[in-house]
PDB file of C-alpha atoms in Angstrom:
ATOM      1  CA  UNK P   1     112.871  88.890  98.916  1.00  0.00           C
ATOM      2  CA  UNK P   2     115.531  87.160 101.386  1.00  0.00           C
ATOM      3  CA  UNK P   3     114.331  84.553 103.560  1.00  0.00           C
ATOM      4  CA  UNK P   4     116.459  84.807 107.389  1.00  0.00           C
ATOM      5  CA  UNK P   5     116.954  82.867 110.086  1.00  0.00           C
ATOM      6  CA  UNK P   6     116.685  84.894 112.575  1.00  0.00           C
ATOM      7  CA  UNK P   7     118.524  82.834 115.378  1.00  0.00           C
ATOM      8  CA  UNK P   8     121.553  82.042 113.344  1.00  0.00           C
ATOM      9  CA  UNK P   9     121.399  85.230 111.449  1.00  0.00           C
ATOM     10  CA  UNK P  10     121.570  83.403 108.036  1.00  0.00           C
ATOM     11  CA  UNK P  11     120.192  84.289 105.161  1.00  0.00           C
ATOM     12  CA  UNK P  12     118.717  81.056 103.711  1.00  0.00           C
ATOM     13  CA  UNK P  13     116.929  81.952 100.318  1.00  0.00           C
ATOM     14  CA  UNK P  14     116.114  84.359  97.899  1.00  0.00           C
ATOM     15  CA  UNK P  15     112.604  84.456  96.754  1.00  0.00           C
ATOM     16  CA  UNK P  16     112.906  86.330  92.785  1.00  0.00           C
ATOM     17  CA  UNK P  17     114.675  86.489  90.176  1.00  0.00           C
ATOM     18  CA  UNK P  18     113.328  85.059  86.795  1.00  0.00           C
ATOM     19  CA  UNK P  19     109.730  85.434  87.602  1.00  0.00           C
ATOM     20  CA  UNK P  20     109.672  87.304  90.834  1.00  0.00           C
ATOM     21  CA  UNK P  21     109.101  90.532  91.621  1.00  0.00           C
ATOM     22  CA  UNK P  22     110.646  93.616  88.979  1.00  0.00           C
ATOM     23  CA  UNK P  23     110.315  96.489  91.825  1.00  0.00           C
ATOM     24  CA  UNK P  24     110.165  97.164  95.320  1.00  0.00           C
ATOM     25  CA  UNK P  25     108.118  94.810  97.236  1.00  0.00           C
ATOM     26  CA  UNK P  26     105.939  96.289 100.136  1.00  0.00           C
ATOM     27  CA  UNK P  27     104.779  93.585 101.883  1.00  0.00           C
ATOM     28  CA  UNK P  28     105.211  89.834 102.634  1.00  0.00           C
ATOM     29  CA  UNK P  29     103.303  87.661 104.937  1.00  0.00           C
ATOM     30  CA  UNK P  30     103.756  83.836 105.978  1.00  0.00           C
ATOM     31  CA  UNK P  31     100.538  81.657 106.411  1.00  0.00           C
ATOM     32  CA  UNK P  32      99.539  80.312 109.674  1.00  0.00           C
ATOM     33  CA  UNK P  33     101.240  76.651 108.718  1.00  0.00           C
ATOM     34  CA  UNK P  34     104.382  78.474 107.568  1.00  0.00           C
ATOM     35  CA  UNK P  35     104.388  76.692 104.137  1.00  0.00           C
ATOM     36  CA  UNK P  36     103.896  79.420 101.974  1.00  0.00           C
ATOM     37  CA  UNK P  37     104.429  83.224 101.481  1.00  0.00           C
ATOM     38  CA  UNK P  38     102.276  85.384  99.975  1.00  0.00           C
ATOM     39  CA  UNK P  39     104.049  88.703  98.396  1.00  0.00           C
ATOM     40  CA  UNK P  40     102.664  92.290  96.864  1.00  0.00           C
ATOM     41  CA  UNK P  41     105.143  95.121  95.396  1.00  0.00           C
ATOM     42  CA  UNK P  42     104.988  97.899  93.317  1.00  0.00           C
ATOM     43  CA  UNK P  43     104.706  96.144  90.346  1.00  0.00           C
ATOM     44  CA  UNK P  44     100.838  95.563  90.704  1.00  0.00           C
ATOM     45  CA  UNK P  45     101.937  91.549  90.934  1.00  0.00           C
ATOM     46  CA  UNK P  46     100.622  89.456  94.115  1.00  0.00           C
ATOM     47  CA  UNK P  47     102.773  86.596  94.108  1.00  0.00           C
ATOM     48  CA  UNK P  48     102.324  83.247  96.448  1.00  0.00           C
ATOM     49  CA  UNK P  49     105.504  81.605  97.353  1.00  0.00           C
ATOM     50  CA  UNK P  50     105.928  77.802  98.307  1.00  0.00           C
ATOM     51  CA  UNK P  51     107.796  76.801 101.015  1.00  0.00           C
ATOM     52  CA  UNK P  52     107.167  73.265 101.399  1.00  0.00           C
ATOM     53  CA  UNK P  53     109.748  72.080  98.896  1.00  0.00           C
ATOM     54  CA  UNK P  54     112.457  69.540  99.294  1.00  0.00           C
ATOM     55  CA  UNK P  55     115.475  72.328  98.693  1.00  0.00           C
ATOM     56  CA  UNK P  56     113.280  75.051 100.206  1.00  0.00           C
ATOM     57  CA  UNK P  57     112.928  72.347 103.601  1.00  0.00           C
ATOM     58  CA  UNK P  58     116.564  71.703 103.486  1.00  0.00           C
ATOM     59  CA  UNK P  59     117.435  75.164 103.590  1.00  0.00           C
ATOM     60  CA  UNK P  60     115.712  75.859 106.370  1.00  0.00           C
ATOM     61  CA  UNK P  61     116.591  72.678 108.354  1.00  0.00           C
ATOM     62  CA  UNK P  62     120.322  73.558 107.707  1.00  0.00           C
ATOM     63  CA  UNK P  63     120.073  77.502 108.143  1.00  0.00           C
ATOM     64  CA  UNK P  64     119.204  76.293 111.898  1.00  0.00           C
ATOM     65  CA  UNK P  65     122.752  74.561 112.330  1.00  0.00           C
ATOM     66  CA  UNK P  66     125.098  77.494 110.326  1.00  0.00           C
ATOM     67  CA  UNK P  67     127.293  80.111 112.709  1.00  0.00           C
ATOM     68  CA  UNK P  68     127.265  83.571 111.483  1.00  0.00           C
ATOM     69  CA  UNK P  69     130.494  83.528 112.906  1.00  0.00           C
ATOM     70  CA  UNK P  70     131.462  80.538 110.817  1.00  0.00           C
ATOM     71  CA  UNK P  71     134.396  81.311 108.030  1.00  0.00           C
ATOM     72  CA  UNK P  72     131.738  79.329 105.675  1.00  0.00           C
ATOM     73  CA  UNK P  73     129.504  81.099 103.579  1.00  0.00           C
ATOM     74  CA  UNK P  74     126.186  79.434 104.076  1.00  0.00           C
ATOM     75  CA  UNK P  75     124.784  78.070 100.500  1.00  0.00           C
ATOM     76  CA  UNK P  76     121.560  80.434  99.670  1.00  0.00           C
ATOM     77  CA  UNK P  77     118.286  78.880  98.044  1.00  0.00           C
ATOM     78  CA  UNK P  78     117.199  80.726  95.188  1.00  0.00           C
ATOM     79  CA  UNK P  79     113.453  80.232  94.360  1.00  0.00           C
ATOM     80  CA  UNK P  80     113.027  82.088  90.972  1.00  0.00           C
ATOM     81  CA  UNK P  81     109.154  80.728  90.664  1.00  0.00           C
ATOM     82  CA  UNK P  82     106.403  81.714  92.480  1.00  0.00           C
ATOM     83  CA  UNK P  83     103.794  78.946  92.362  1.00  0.00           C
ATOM     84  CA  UNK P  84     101.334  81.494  91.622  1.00  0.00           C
ATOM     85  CA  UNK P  85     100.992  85.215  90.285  1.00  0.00           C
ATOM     86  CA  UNK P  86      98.337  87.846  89.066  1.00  0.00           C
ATOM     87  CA  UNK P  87      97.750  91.366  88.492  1.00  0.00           C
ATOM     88  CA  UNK P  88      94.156  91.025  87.653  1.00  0.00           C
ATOM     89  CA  UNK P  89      93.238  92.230  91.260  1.00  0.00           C
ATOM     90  CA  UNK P  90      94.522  95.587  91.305  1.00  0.00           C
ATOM     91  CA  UNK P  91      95.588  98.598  89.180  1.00  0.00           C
ATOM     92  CA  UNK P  92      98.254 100.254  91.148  1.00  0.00           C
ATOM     93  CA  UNK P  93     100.933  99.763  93.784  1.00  0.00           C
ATOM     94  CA  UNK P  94      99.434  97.217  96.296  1.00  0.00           C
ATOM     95  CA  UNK P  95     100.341  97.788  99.471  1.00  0.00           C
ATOM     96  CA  UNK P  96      99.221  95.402 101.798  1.00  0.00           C
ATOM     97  CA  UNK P  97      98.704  91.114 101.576  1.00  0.00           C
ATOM     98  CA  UNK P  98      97.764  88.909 103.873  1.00  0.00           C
ATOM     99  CA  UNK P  99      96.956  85.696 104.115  1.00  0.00           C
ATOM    100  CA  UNK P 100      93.802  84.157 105.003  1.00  0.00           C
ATOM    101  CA  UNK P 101      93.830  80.260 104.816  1.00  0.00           C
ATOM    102  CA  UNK P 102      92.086  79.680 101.317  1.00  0.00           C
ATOM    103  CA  UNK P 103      91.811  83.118 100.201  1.00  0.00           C
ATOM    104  CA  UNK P 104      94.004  86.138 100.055  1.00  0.00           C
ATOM    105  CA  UNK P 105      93.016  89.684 101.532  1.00  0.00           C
ATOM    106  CA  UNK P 106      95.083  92.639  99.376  1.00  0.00           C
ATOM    107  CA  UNK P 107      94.446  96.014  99.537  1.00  0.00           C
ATOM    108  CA  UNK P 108      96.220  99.069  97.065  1.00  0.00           C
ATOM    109  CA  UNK P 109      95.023 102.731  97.023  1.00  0.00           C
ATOM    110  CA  UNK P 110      91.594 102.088  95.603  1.00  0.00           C
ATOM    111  CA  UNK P 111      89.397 102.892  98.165  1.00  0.00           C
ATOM    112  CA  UNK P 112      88.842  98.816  98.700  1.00  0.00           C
ATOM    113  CA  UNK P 113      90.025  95.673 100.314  1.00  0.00           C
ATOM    114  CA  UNK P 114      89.693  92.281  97.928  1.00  0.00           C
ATOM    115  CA  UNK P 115      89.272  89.193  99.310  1.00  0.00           C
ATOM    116  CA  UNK P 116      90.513  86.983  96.208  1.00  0.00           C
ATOM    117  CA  UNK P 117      91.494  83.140  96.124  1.00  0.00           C
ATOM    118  CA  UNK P 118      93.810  81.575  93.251  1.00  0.00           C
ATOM    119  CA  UNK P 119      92.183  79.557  90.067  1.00  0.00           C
ATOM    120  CA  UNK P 120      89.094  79.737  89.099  1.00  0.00           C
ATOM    121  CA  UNK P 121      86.084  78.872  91.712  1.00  0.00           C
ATOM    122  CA  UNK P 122      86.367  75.493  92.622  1.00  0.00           C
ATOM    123  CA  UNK P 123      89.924  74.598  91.121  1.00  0.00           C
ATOM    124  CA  UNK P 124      93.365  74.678  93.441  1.00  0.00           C
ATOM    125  CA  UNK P 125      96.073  76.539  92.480  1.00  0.00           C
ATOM    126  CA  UNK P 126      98.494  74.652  89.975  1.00  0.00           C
ATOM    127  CA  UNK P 127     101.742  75.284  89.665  1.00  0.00           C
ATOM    128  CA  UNK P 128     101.893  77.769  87.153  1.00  0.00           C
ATOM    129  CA  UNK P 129     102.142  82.090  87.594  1.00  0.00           C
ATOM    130  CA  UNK P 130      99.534  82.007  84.244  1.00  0.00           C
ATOM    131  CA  UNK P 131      96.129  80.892  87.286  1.00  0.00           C
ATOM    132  CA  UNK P 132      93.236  83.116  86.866  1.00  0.00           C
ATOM    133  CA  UNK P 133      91.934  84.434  90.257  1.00  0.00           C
ATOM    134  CA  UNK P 134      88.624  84.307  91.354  1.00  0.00           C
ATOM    135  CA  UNK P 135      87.308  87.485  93.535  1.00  0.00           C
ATOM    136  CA  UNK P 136      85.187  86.594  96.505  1.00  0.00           C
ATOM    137  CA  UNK P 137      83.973  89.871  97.346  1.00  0.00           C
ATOM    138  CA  UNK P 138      85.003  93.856  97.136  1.00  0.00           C
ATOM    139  CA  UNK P 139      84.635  95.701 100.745  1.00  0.00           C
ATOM    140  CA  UNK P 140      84.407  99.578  99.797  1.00  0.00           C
ATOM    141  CA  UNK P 141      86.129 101.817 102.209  1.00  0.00           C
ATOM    142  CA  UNK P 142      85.784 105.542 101.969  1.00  0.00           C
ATOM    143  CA  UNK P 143      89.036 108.097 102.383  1.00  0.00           C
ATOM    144  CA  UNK P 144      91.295 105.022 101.962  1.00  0.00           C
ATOM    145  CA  UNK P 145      92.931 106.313  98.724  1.00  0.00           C
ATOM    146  CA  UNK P 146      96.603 106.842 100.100  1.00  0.00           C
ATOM    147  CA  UNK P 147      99.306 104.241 100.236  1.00  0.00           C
ATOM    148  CA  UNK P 148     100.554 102.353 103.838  1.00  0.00           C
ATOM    149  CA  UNK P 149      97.314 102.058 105.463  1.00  0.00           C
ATOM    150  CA  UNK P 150      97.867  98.346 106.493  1.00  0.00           C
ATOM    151  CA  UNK P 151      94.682  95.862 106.950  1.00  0.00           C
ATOM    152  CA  UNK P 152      95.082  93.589 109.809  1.00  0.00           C
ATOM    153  CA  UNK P 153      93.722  90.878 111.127  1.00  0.00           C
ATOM    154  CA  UNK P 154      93.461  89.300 114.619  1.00  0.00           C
ATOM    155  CA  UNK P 155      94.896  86.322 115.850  1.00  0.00           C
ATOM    156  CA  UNK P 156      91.854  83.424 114.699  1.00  0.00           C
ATOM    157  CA  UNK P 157      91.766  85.348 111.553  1.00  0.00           C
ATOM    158  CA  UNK P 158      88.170  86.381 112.449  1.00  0.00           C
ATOM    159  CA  UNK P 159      88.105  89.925 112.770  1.00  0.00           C
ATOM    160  CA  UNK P 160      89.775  92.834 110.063  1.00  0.00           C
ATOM    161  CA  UNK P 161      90.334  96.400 110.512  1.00  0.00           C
ATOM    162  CA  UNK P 162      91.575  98.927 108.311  1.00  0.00           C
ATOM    163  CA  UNK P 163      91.880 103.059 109.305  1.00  0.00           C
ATOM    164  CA  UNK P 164      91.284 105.415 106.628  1.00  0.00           C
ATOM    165  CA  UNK P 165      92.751 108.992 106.006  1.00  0.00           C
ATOM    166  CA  UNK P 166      90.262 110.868 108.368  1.00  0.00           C
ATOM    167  CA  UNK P 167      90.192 108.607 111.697  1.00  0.00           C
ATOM    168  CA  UNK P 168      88.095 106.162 110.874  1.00  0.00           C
ATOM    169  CA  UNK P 169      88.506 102.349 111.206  1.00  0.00           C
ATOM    170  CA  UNK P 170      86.573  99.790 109.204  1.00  0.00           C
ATOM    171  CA  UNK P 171      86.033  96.867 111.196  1.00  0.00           C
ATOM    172  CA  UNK P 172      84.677  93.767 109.565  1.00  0.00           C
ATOM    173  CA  UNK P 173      83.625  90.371 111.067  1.00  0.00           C
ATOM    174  CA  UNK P 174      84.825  87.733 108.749  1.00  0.00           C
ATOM    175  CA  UNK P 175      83.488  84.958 110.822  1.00  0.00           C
ATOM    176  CA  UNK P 176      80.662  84.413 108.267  1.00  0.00           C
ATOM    177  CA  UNK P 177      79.424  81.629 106.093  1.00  0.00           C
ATOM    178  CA  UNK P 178      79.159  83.918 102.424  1.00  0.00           C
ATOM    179  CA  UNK P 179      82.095  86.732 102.665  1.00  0.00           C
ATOM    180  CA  UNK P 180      80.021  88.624  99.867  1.00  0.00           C
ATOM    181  CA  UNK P 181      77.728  89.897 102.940  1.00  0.00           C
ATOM    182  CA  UNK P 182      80.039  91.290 104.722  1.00  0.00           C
ATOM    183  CA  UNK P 183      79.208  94.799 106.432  1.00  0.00           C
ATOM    184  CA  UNK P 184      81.771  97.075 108.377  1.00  0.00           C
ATOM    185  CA  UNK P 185      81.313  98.624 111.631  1.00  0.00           C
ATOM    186  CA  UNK P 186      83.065 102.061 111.956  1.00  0.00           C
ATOM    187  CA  UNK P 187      84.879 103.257 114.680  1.00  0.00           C
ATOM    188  CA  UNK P 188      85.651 106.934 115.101  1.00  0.00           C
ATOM    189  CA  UNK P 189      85.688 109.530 117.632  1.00  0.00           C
ATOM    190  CA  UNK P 190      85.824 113.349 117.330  1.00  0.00           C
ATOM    191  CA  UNK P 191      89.315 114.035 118.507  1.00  0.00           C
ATOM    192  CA  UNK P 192      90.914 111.563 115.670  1.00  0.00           C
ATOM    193  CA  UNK P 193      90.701 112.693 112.643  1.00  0.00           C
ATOM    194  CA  UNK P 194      94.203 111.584 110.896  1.00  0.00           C
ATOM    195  CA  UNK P 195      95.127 109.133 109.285  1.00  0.00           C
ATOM    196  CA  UNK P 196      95.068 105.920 110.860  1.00  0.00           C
ATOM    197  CA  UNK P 197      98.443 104.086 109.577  1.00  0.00           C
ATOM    198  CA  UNK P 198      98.229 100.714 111.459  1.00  0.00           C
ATOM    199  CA  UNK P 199      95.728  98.582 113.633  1.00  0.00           C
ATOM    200  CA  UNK P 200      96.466  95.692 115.810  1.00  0.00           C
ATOM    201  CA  UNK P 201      94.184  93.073 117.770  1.00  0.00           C
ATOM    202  CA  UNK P 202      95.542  92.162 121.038  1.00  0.00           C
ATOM    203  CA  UNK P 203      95.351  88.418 121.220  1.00  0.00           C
ATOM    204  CA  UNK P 204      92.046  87.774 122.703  1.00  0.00           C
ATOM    205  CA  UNK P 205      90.530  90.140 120.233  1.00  0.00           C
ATOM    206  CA  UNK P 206      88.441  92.289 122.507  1.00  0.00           C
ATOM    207  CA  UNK P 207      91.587  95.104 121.971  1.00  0.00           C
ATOM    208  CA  UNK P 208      92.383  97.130 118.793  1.00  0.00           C
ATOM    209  CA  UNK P 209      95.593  99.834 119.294  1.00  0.00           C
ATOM    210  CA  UNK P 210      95.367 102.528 115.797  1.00  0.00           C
ATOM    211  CA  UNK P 211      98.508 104.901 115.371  1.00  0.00           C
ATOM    212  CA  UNK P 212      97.629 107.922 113.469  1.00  0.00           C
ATOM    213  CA  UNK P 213      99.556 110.592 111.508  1.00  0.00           C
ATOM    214  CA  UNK P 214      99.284 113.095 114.246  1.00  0.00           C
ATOM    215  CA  UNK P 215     101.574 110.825 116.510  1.00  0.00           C
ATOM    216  CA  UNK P 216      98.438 109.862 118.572  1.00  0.00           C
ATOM    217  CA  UNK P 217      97.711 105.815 119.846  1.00  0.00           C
ATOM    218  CA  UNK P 218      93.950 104.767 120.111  1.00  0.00           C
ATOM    219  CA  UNK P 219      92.599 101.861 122.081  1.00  0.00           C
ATOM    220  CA  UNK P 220      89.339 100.453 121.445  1.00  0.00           C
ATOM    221  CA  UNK P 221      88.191  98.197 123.641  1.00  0.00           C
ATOM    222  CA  UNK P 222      85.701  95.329 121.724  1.00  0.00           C
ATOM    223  CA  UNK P 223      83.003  94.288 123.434  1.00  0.00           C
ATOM    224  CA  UNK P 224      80.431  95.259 120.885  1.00  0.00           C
ATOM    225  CA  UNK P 225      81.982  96.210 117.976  1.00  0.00           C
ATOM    226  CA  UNK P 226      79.205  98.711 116.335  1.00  0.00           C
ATOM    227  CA  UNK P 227      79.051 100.357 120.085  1.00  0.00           C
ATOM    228  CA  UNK P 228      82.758 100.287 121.122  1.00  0.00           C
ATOM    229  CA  UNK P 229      84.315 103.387 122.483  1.00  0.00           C
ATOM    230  CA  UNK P 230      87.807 104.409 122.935  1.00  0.00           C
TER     231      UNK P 230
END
């Protein structure tokens, strides 16, 4: 994975290499303080990038003063260590990561979404790739079998939806005190009945937009989300 800039238009690090990923990585997210990155590819590997390191910082800092236009090739970090790394969750191509302040949402073609958190319960992550993970809770979703459906999440990281291959979108609060009780609501409506690729929450979360297959755009508008109509 490179690591821009994208004012300056410099490429600042390279996340991989000894340890990193070994095929094509599908998705990448930063966390809400920006200190870390959390990775999935093709491999089956989730991978959790740190960010907050002295040569990591420095890049960054310095990216911000280097001209693309400058005669001076800029001096790229390599990070060859992730500070953490399983394939315990999943047993295909995962898809889809994202982060979710202590735990980590991932989702492959297995009809689920995981919500997982590194190290065993109780334990932080150390830095080592050889953690075990500990796995919160499963949330089955029917006709989700098919690779790029994305999960997403809205802005307070309170609400997740995910569309499946015949129109439907799992929504789940995640606002909750034990995530192992969580319960979806399910959207649909007879006139969409492709797959739903992508879902966003506009940012007061009473808005979800789905794109489907058939080249169609959805709005849902939030107010209850068991009741809520297109």
């Amino acid at each position: 994975m490179r690591l821009w800039n994208i004012r300056t238009h410099t490429c600042l690090a390279i996340l991989g290499g000894v340890e990193g990923h070994t095929d094509e990585v599908l998705y990448a997210e930063f966390s809400l303080d920006g200190n870390r990155i959390v990775s999935c590819a093709m491999d089956h590997y989730l991978k959790l990038w740190n960010l907050d390191k002295p040569k990591m910082k420095a890049a960054i800092e310095n990216s911000s003063k280097h001209s693309h236009k400058s005669k001076v090739s800029f001096p790229v970090h390599r990070d060859h260590f992730p500070v953490f790394s399983t394939r315990d969750i999943h047993n295909n191509y995962i898809d889809c990561v994202l982060d979710f302040g202590k735990f980590i949402i991932s989702k492959s073609c297995e009809n689920e979404v995981v919500i997982w958190k590194p190290g065993p319960s109780g334990v932080q992550p150390k830095s080592s790739i050889k953690n075990c993970v500990t796995v919160v809770t499963r949330l089955p979703v029917k006709n989700a079998d098919i690779w790029f459906l994305r999960i997403s999440l809205d802005r307070m990281k309170k609400n997740m939806a995910l569309g499946n291959l015949i129109g439907k979108i799992y929504l789940w609060d995640l606002d909750v005190d034990d995530h192992r009780k969580i319960r979806p609501s399910i959207l649909q409506h007879p006139a969409c009945t492709t797959a739903v690729r992508q879902t966003s929450f506009s940012p007061d979360s009473k808005t979800l937009i789905a794109c489907c297959d058939d080249g169609t755009v959805w709005r849902w508008d939030l107010i209850q989300s068991a009741k809520a109509d297109p």
